[in-house]
Amino acid sequence: MSESCARVLKQTFGYTSFREGQLEAIEALFNGNDCLVLMPTGGGKSLCFQVPAIVFNGLTLVVSPLISLMQDQVQQLRLQGVKAAYLNSSLAAEDAAQVNQDLQNNDLDILYVAPERLLQSYFLNSIKHLNIALIAIDEAHCVSQWGHDFRKEYRRLGELKQSFPTTPFIALTATADDATQADIAHQLNLKTPFVFRGGFDRPNIRYNQLAKYKGSDQVVEFIKQQRGNSGIVYCNSRAKVDELSQKLSKSGISNGAYHAGKDTTERARVQNLFLNDDMQVVVATVAFGMGINKSNVRFVVHHDVPRSVEAFYQETGRAGRDGMPAEALLLYDERDAAKIKKWIADGSTPDRFEIEMHKFEAMQSFSEAQTCRRQILLNYFGDSRLEPCGNCDICQFPPKMFDGTIVAQKVLSCIYRLRGETSAQHVIDVLRGKNVRKIFDLKHNELSTYGIGKDESDQYWHNVIQQLIHKGLIRIDMTLSGILRLNESARSALRGECKVSLAVPKFKVSSAKKNKYEPSNIDTKLFAKLKYLRKQLADESGMPAFTIFSDATLAEMTAKLPSNKTDFLDITGVGEVKLEKYGQAFIGLIEDYLAAQ
């Protein structure tokens, strides 16, 4: 069995060895056991059911939540020579009829279906006589009451055990804490499952955080550092998505807006342009991403803080799926955090309030961290690491601390003297001595704090205010439109009875140091030519470029310079079908490039 799986792994998928946990899960399935597999996004979860699907004598059913995810995976499998199909509402009647005929004729190895279709009695009756060798539940966290809110049919998938009592099940997810893992196994009625908990670390992603101030400008500046690479920007509201999308367009950045308020045609247009590398950035709410298997997303930005670490991890995990360097940027503002806490308080049922608040407070702790961000992130999932990662903003650019007692006293004294008119911006306007009508109407220009901070920028004082909120000296009162109030602990700071240590404000992501996982042996000129060839071939075939070869595979070509089919087959990600289809084109380009040197 192991030899058959290793042969399929190389000949079909182009990999020479399994990653940790993959073969163990496959062996458990061959022994008739159920499995629960937790691996990070890009960690190789799909191979845990795709390899046995080819080796097994019978059909593998894959329950997948989104049409785009089905289409993407089936397209890639067919490109690798696998007999795969999907059934969903996007298919024309004649195409659906052909899939059903192939299904009844046992001409498929893998069939992707949505939970709604699979649970319908007519469909279950139509496949009961078939040899169902394996059932895979992808994005299995959607099953759990403790996971992300999703579709009720996902919660009913445990009923399948009644129809297929002897068929092994494999549930797969990248996002599940201990409670969610246990609940997945319970909800799906998994029988003493083999459980593989892979590490949650995505070492190629560099995590960055900035205090948000004029967030749209910060996003534009960050994207312009990305040299045209693909990325996703997440916002918490549809209005912000539309506003930021317009800002990016005015700044010359090719982008599209994606949220549930857009019609289906427009969402599909934006998604397809992005998948085909004809659009650099998608600005979206959380409605975008779960079905996106695009391996060459190089950055993810959160313009607004997510509501949970799980959401942040899943969304940032859409970058760097190919293992190549990727960037994650979180813009954090205490006012955003206060709004979310109010939403949770106003919108949660009593039994969900504590859970939702705990999840957000964990996200807040990550956002305010002054120690290695990856350690905090992994610790949340129980994947503790003793050493700092060396590939986050805290590790690469440790905060520079200074005695900020006097700086803090200026802010605290100003808030005290304003006595209620204390929005953060108004505090800053008074500190900087601005010629603003509101200040003069309220006679705040007569305060002793007027103009005492004129030597620093708005951005500087905004950052200092956020740090003082972190330290508990100031709080945000959301019951009064988010005004600032002094906490009792501010008294001792105002009196100079305690030292206030602050970090030197940081306003942009530094490009002084490369991502720790940046390959050192890439010929950038050849890499660009290979990407251009890949895009030409993809356009001719009407498919996304990354489905032909990943960026990681192209990078390996620039390092190994394959000159014949045998060498080309040794490149990671090159299987026999892709060798025959694309090998000569890429080998010829490399030969021409070397000849011209």
XYZ file of C-alpha atoms in Angstrom:
597
model
C 0.000 0.000 0.000
C 2.767 2.439 0.945
C 4.534 1.775 -2.361
C 1.326 2.402 -4.333
C 0.725 5.672 -2.497
C 4.329 6.812 -2.988
C 4.051 6.064 -6.706
C 0.815 8.055 -7.011
C 2.361 10.895 -5.010
C 5.236 11.223 -7.475
C 3.638 10.292 -10.781
C 0.427 12.273 -10.283
C 1.315 15.107 -7.930
C 5.062 15.470 -8.481
C 6.206 15.064 -4.850
C 8.933 12.667 -3.769
C 7.919 12.268 -0.117
C 4.933 12.695 2.171
C 4.797 15.424 4.758
C 4.448 14.573 8.417
C 1.048 13.041 9.155
C -0.061 12.457 5.573
C 1.003 8.832 5.244
C -0.127 8.010 8.796
C -3.626 9.308 8.005
C -3.712 7.434 4.688
C -2.665 4.179 6.374
C -5.410 4.628 8.974
C -7.972 4.998 6.181
C -6.690 1.851 4.461
C -7.209 0.048 7.770
C -10.834 1.183 7.791
C -10.445 3.804 10.516
C -11.984 7.253 10.623
C -9.570 10.205 10.730
C -9.469 13.771 11.975
C -6.641 15.719 10.378
C -5.553 19.181 11.478
C -2.936 20.772 9.263
C -2.182 24.418 8.511
C -3.437 25.930 5.268
C -1.005 24.861 2.577
C 0.129 21.956 4.741
C -1.126 19.239 2.375
C -4.511 18.261 3.821
C -6.034 17.496 0.415
C -3.445 14.833 -0.391
C -4.656 12.874 2.662
C -7.818 11.989 0.705
C -6.727 12.575 -2.907
C -3.946 9.968 -2.852
C -6.115 7.171 -1.372
C -8.938 8.182 -3.723
C -6.697 7.185 -6.648
C -5.352 4.047 -4.968
C -8.690 2.839 -3.542
C -10.962 0.650 -5.621
C -14.104 2.763 -5.460
C -15.389 6.311 -5.304
C -14.284 9.027 -2.877
C -16.953 11.572 -1.987
C -15.621 14.968 -0.911
C -17.990 17.276 0.940
C -16.910 20.801 0.097
C -18.592 24.031 1.208
C -18.173 26.297 -1.805
C -18.610 26.027 -5.555
C -15.353 27.846 -6.259
C -13.415 25.440 -4.061
C -14.855 22.441 -5.885
C -14.153 23.926 -9.295
C -10.603 24.821 -8.390
C -9.653 21.451 -6.932
C -11.312 19.475 -9.715
C -9.573 21.585 -12.357
C -6.196 20.913 -10.755
C -6.890 17.188 -10.358
C -7.909 16.825 -13.999
C -4.763 18.681 -15.027
C -2.851 15.987 -13.136
C -4.705 13.171 -14.908
C -7.159 12.293 -12.115
C -10.747 11.300 -12.927
C -12.473 13.968 -10.855
C -15.767 15.872 -11.097
C -18.157 17.976 -9.094
C -21.908 18.311 -8.899
C -23.333 21.698 -8.033
C -25.732 24.366 -9.267
C -23.123 25.967 -11.544
C -23.231 23.055 -13.992
C -25.347 23.196 -17.114
C -27.964 20.440 -17.334
C -26.040 18.456 -19.965
C -22.798 18.679 -17.965
C -24.557 17.501 -14.796
C -26.067 14.621 -16.754
C -22.599 13.607 -17.971
C -21.217 13.656 -14.417
C -24.120 11.485 -13.233
C -23.523 9.058 -16.087
C -19.802 8.852 -15.239
C -20.778 8.300 -11.628
C -23.100 5.413 -12.421
C -20.521 3.901 -14.814
C -17.841 3.962 -12.098
C -15.714 6.292 -14.243
C -14.800 8.657 -11.403
C -12.213 8.477 -8.647
C -13.365 11.619 -6.815
C -16.691 13.452 -6.722
C -17.045 16.807 -4.956
C -20.504 17.685 -3.629
C -22.058 20.266 -1.335
C -23.597 19.035 1.932
C -27.068 20.149 0.815
C -26.980 17.875 -2.250
C -25.359 14.945 -0.475
C -27.997 14.875 2.271
C -30.948 14.880 -0.110
C -32.658 11.479 -0.085
C -32.809 11.222 -3.891
C -29.045 11.666 -4.178
C -28.256 9.261 -1.344
C -30.494 6.635 -2.976
C -28.749 7.173 -6.334
C -25.298 6.338 -4.912
C -26.100 3.666 -2.313
C -25.379 0.846 -4.777
C -21.970 2.338 -5.654
C -18.725 1.345 -3.996
C -18.154 4.390 -1.775
C -14.591 3.818 -0.599
C -14.063 7.034 1.360
C -15.960 10.136 2.502
C -13.950 13.298 3.147
C -15.352 16.317 5.000
C -13.329 19.381 4.027
C -13.382 22.577 6.137
C -14.632 20.384 8.973
C -14.616 23.200 11.538
C -17.890 24.250 9.899
C -19.464 21.177 11.512
C -18.817 22.360 15.031
C -21.025 24.512 17.232
C -17.775 25.955 18.623
C -16.322 26.745 15.210
C -17.368 29.354 12.675
C -21.060 29.968 12.102
C -21.918 28.407 8.765
C -24.649 26.314 7.097
C -26.977 24.061 9.049
C -26.439 21.175 6.597
C -22.825 20.929 7.719
C -24.089 20.175 11.211
C -26.146 17.259 9.822
C -23.272 15.414 8.145
C -23.081 12.979 11.050
C -26.252 11.388 9.596
C -24.117 9.951 6.768
C -22.794 7.280 9.134
C -26.231 5.658 9.019
C -26.101 5.348 5.229
C -22.404 4.328 5.019
C -21.608 2.543 8.303
C -18.509 0.709 7.013
C -17.018 3.543 4.928
C -14.098 5.375 6.549
C -14.567 9.126 7.064
C -11.817 11.732 7.101
C -12.496 15.211 8.490
C -9.981 17.928 7.654
C -9.463 21.467 8.893
C -6.770 24.043 9.487
C -8.615 25.915 12.231
C -9.769 24.183 15.400
C -8.932 24.552 19.062
C -9.293 21.586 21.456
C -13.021 22.143 22.050
C -13.711 22.375 18.320
C -11.690 19.223 17.583
C -13.664 17.193 20.099
C -16.944 18.601 18.807
C -16.093 17.750 15.173
C -15.524 14.105 16.107
C -18.780 14.066 18.092
C -20.930 15.793 15.466
C -19.681 13.531 12.649
C -20.051 10.362 14.740
C -16.431 9.418 14.028
C -15.626 6.019 15.523
C -12.434 6.195 17.672
C -10.759 8.237 14.933
C -7.065 8.431 14.232
C -6.261 12.062 15.024
C -3.306 13.892 13.553
C -2.644 17.337 14.947
C -0.048 18.924 12.745
C 1.716 22.069 13.821
C -0.161 25.296 13.193
C 2.965 27.166 12.182
C 3.152 28.837 8.766
C 6.812 29.866 8.994
C 6.887 31.522 5.560
C 4.303 34.140 6.615
C 5.815 37.213 8.251
C 3.344 38.779 10.686
C 3.295 42.590 10.932
C 1.153 44.956 12.989
C 0.742 48.710 12.788
C -1.322 51.090 14.869
C -4.040 52.184 12.467
C -4.010 55.843 11.573
C -5.449 56.828 8.209
C -5.705 53.126 7.461
C -6.436 53.559 3.753
C -3.150 55.398 3.258
C -1.294 52.710 5.203
C -2.832 49.979 3.046
C -1.891 51.787 -0.172
C 1.695 52.253 0.985
C 2.012 48.602 2.017
C 0.589 47.281 -1.274
C 2.983 49.442 -3.269
C 5.848 47.680 -1.459
C 4.593 44.320 -2.776
C 5.892 44.808 -6.341
C 2.646 43.836 -8.073
C 2.152 40.557 -6.211
C -1.341 39.214 -5.502
C -3.015 40.008 -2.201
C -6.258 40.218 -0.228
C -7.396 43.101 1.988
C -10.082 42.336 4.585
C -12.478 44.910 6.055
C -15.253 44.466 8.613
C -17.979 46.258 6.651
C -19.263 46.476 3.101
C -19.047 50.271 3.184
C -15.365 50.161 4.105
C -14.696 47.603 1.341
C -16.217 49.917 -1.282
C -14.458 52.991 0.096
C -11.049 51.318 0.231
C -11.463 49.760 -3.203
C -12.049 53.234 -4.673
C -8.981 54.540 -2.823
C -6.803 51.772 -4.288
C -8.138 52.444 -7.788
C -7.294 56.137 -7.488
C -3.790 55.103 -6.403
C -3.332 53.014 -9.561
C -3.724 49.616 -7.884
C -5.717 47.049 -9.872
C -8.390 45.740 -7.508
C -11.988 44.656 -7.086
C -14.515 44.856 -4.244
C -16.141 41.643 -2.997
C -18.920 41.359 -0.424
C -22.398 39.917 -0.008
C -23.969 43.169 -1.189
C -22.596 42.624 -4.701
C -24.619 40.531 -7.118
C -23.476 37.049 -8.045
C -22.206 38.083 -11.473
C -19.993 40.842 -10.074
C -18.567 38.613 -7.328
C -17.759 35.939 -9.903
C -16.110 38.523 -12.180
C -13.852 39.819 -9.401
C -12.948 36.331 -8.239
C -12.070 35.102 -11.730
C -9.927 38.136 -12.530
C -8.066 37.621 -9.261
C -7.592 33.869 -9.776
C -6.298 34.463 -13.312
C -3.737 37.084 -12.158
C -5.580 39.786 -14.101
C -6.301 41.722 -10.896
C -3.719 42.346 -8.179
C -5.896 42.823 -5.084
C -9.313 41.830 -3.803
C -10.781 44.070 -1.096
C -13.356 42.005 0.743
C -15.361 41.152 3.808
C -15.006 37.673 5.275
C -17.430 36.547 2.538
C -14.354 36.041 0.340
C -11.662 33.441 0.663
C -12.767 30.074 1.970
C -13.049 28.648 -1.532
C -9.892 30.288 -2.844
C -7.115 27.802 -3.456
C -4.877 30.364 -5.189
C -1.364 29.367 -4.171
C 0.448 32.564 -5.163
C -1.278 35.052 -2.840
C 1.727 36.881 -1.421
C 0.073 39.096 1.201
C -3.054 39.496 3.316
C -3.979 42.776 5.009
C -6.543 43.217 7.786
C -7.690 46.830 7.631
C -9.850 46.046 10.686
C -9.163 43.674 13.558
C -10.917 40.270 13.194
C -13.257 38.955 15.880
C -11.167 35.885 16.712
C -7.712 34.378 16.415
C -9.250 31.544 14.410
C -10.583 34.003 11.815
C -7.247 35.843 11.670
C -5.308 32.585 11.289
C -7.587 31.259 8.576
C -7.606 34.508 6.608
C -3.857 35.162 6.816
C -3.359 31.501 5.882
C -4.607 32.295 2.385
C -1.201 33.839 1.736
C 1.802 31.739 0.808
C 0.033 28.414 0.299
C 2.920 27.382 -1.975
C 5.460 27.766 0.847
C 7.039 30.850 -0.698
C 7.498 34.024 1.405
C 4.314 35.892 2.280
C 3.329 38.914 4.374
C 0.460 39.507 6.786
C -0.363 43.015 7.991
C -2.825 43.838 10.756
C -3.919 47.438 11.318
C -5.074 47.804 14.899
C -7.026 50.596 16.542
C -8.394 50.466 20.093
C -11.553 52.189 18.858
C -12.181 49.270 16.473
C -11.662 46.869 19.365
C -14.126 48.775 21.521
C -16.736 48.658 18.728
C -16.379 44.901 18.373
C -16.789 44.391 22.118
C -19.980 46.428 21.952
C -21.230 44.365 18.963
C -20.555 41.176 20.911
C -22.315 42.525 23.994
C -25.328 43.717 21.986
C -25.616 40.777 19.617
C -24.640 37.648 21.520
C -27.008 35.352 23.342
C -26.115 34.817 27.012
C -24.659 31.360 26.354
C -22.437 32.723 23.534
C -21.343 35.993 25.121
C -18.482 34.608 27.206
C -17.188 32.458 24.327
C -17.263 35.315 21.811
C -15.694 37.759 24.243
C -12.951 35.285 25.185
C -12.140 34.733 21.517
C -11.935 38.444 20.802
C -9.848 39.216 23.878
C -7.342 36.615 22.676
C -7.246 38.418 19.308
C -6.787 41.708 21.135
C -3.844 40.289 23.103
C -2.184 39.200 19.858
C -2.728 42.666 18.368
C -1.178 44.448 21.347
C 1.785 42.083 21.706
C 5.282 43.317 22.421
C 6.738 39.790 22.173
C 7.041 37.368 19.232
C 3.671 37.322 17.501
C 4.072 33.777 16.190
C 4.646 32.431 19.701
C 1.396 34.059 20.860
C -0.513 32.777 17.820
C 0.740 29.212 18.117
C 0.272 29.129 21.876
C -3.401 29.901 21.349
C -3.738 26.651 19.396
C -1.669 24.699 21.914
C 1.337 24.513 19.588
C 3.814 26.138 21.972
C 7.295 27.175 20.834
C 10.134 28.064 23.197
C 12.113 30.258 20.812
C 11.023 33.472 19.051
C 10.349 32.936 15.349
C 12.693 35.525 13.839
C 10.113 36.237 11.129
C 7.647 38.715 12.600
C 7.869 42.458 13.094
C 8.604 42.112 16.819
C 11.502 39.698 16.200
C 13.003 41.582 13.262
C 12.423 45.084 14.607
C 12.082 44.848 18.415
C 10.201 47.803 19.938
C 12.546 50.574 21.069
C 11.406 51.673 24.498
C 11.859 55.117 26.036
C 10.851 56.932 29.205
C 7.503 58.299 28.090
C 6.392 59.713 31.440
C 6.313 63.334 30.287
C 4.744 62.401 26.948
C 2.040 60.445 28.799
C 1.433 63.326 31.212
C 0.798 65.674 28.280
C -1.937 63.388 26.939
C -3.483 62.573 30.312
C -3.454 66.222 31.395
C -5.115 67.272 28.152
C -7.884 64.678 28.551
C -8.409 65.788 32.164
C -8.762 69.441 31.180
C -11.114 68.751 28.288
C -13.655 67.229 30.718
C -15.839 65.295 28.308
C -14.962 66.661 24.856
C -12.340 63.968 24.481
C -12.465 62.206 21.158
C -8.940 61.071 20.306
C -8.697 63.453 17.352
C -9.824 66.429 19.412
C -7.200 65.635 22.051
C -4.585 65.524 19.296
C -5.829 68.807 17.764
C -5.507 70.558 21.128
C -2.076 69.068 21.860
C -0.802 70.212 18.485
C -2.307 73.668 18.830
C -4.321 73.488 15.645
C -6.252 76.430 14.260
C -9.580 74.573 14.308
C -12.883 76.416 14.725
C -14.217 73.889 17.233
C -11.250 74.503 19.528
C -11.843 78.253 19.541
C -15.624 77.935 19.899
C -15.082 75.823 23.036
C -12.194 78.069 24.165
C -9.907 75.052 24.354
C -7.150 77.253 22.964
C -7.045 78.799 26.444
C -6.102 75.480 28.082
C -2.551 75.049 29.364
C -2.197 71.930 27.204
C -2.984 73.783 23.977
C 0.019 73.410 21.645
C 2.300 71.531 24.061
C 2.638 68.691 21.542
C 3.044 70.721 18.369
C 6.478 69.241 17.602
C 5.011 65.785 16.900
C 2.598 64.586 14.193
C -1.019 63.507 14.498
C 0.124 59.966 13.838
C 2.644 60.106 16.684
C 0.044 61.211 19.238
C -2.497 58.696 17.993
C 0.042 55.924 18.580
C 0.845 57.216 22.073
C -2.874 57.331 22.946
C -3.253 53.702 21.845
C -0.307 52.666 24.016
C -1.802 54.443 27.036
C -5.070 52.579 26.421
C -3.099 49.299 26.298
C -1.508 50.185 29.624
C -4.878 50.822 31.230
C -4.386 54.543 31.868
C -7.164 55.519 29.431
C -10.351 53.749 28.396
C -12.743 54.199 25.479
C -16.357 54.873 26.436
C -18.450 53.381 23.615
C -21.676 54.471 25.319
C -20.709 58.053 24.440
C -19.457 57.726 20.842
C -16.036 56.380 21.806
C -14.754 59.314 23.861
C -11.625 58.911 25.987
C -11.824 58.743 29.759
C -9.119 58.581 32.396
C -8.861 55.469 34.551
C -8.025 55.666 38.239
C -4.481 54.462 37.441
C -3.867 57.710 35.502
C -3.633 59.673 38.781
C -0.225 58.313 39.769
C 1.129 58.868 36.249
C -0.121 62.476 36.254
C 1.532 63.079 39.607
C 4.810 61.593 38.432
C 4.596 58.822 41.022
C 5.316 56.106 38.447
C 7.385 55.816 35.297
C 5.549 55.251 32.011
C 7.576 53.279 29.480
C 6.475 53.651 25.859
C 7.577 52.188 22.542
C 8.879 54.508 19.835
C 5.884 54.782 17.460
C 6.129 52.792 14.231
C 4.139 54.003 11.243
C 4.933 51.646 8.374
C 6.153 48.122 7.679
C 9.902 48.219 7.194
C 11.386 46.587 4.123
C 14.909 46.833 5.552
C 14.955 43.103 6.274
C 13.736 40.392 3.928
C 11.276 37.722 4.872
C 13.337 35.055 6.609
C 12.129 32.479 4.082
C 13.047 34.446 0.964
C 14.959 32.035 -1.338
C 18.489 33.191 -1.996
C 19.119 31.375 -5.286
C 16.287 32.654 -7.497
C 17.293 34.119 -10.836
C 14.693 36.904 -10.844
C 14.910 37.538 -14.590
C 14.396 33.877 -15.455
C 11.662 33.610 -12.818
C 9.803 36.504 -14.462
C 10.074 34.834 -17.887
C 8.784 31.535 -16.492
C 5.834 33.341 -14.892
C 5.039 35.051 -18.195
C 5.109 31.695 -20.025
C 2.900 30.156 -17.353
C 0.389 32.997 -17.758
C 0.340 32.587 -21.555
C -0.322 28.848 -21.282
C -2.982 29.429 -18.631
C -4.792 32.037 -20.738
C -4.774 29.705 -23.742
C -6.365 26.968 -21.609
C -8.745 29.269 -19.741
C -7.448 28.398 -16.288
C -5.631 30.165 -13.423
C -1.865 30.262 -13.867
C -1.074 28.730 -10.471
C -2.886 25.514 -11.456
C -0.183 24.824 -14.044
C 2.789 25.253 -11.703
C 3.128 27.033 -8.373
C 5.574 29.871 -7.765
C 7.613 27.423 -5.676
C 7.921 25.058 -8.646
C 9.025 27.918 -10.922
C 11.564 29.026 -8.316
C 13.012 25.514 -8.221
C 13.301 25.572 -12.021
C 15.455 28.704 -11.805
C 17.735 26.968 -9.311
C 18.046 23.543 -11.005
C 17.756 24.635 -14.687
C 16.339 21.327 -16.009
C 17.548 20.629 -19.555
C 15.681 17.393 -20.336
C 12.513 15.529 -19.366
C 14.228 13.453 -16.697
C 15.556 16.555 -14.938
C 12.237 18.331 -15.361
C 10.387 15.442 -13.700
C 12.670 15.853 -10.671
C 11.245 19.333 -10.041
C 8.820 19.365 -7.095
C 5.244 19.676 -8.346
C 5.899 18.118 -11.774
C 3.982 14.897 -12.372
C 3.982 12.765 -15.508
C 0.884 14.355 -17.074
C 2.204 17.898 -16.570
C 5.615 16.821 -17.873
C 4.087 15.695 -21.152
C 1.821 18.730 -21.432
C 4.181 21.541 -20.417
C 7.690 20.168 -20.090
C 9.040 21.059 -23.502
C 7.787 24.651 -23.365
C 9.522 25.372 -20.049
C 12.676 23.431 -20.904
C 12.901 25.323 -24.215
C 12.539 28.683 -22.470
C 15.311 27.803 -20.001
C 17.605 26.660 -22.832
C 17.009 29.892 -24.779
C 17.625 31.973 -21.660
C 20.922 30.246 -20.886
C 22.049 30.518 -24.508
C 21.493 34.264 -24.423
C 23.635 34.779 -21.313
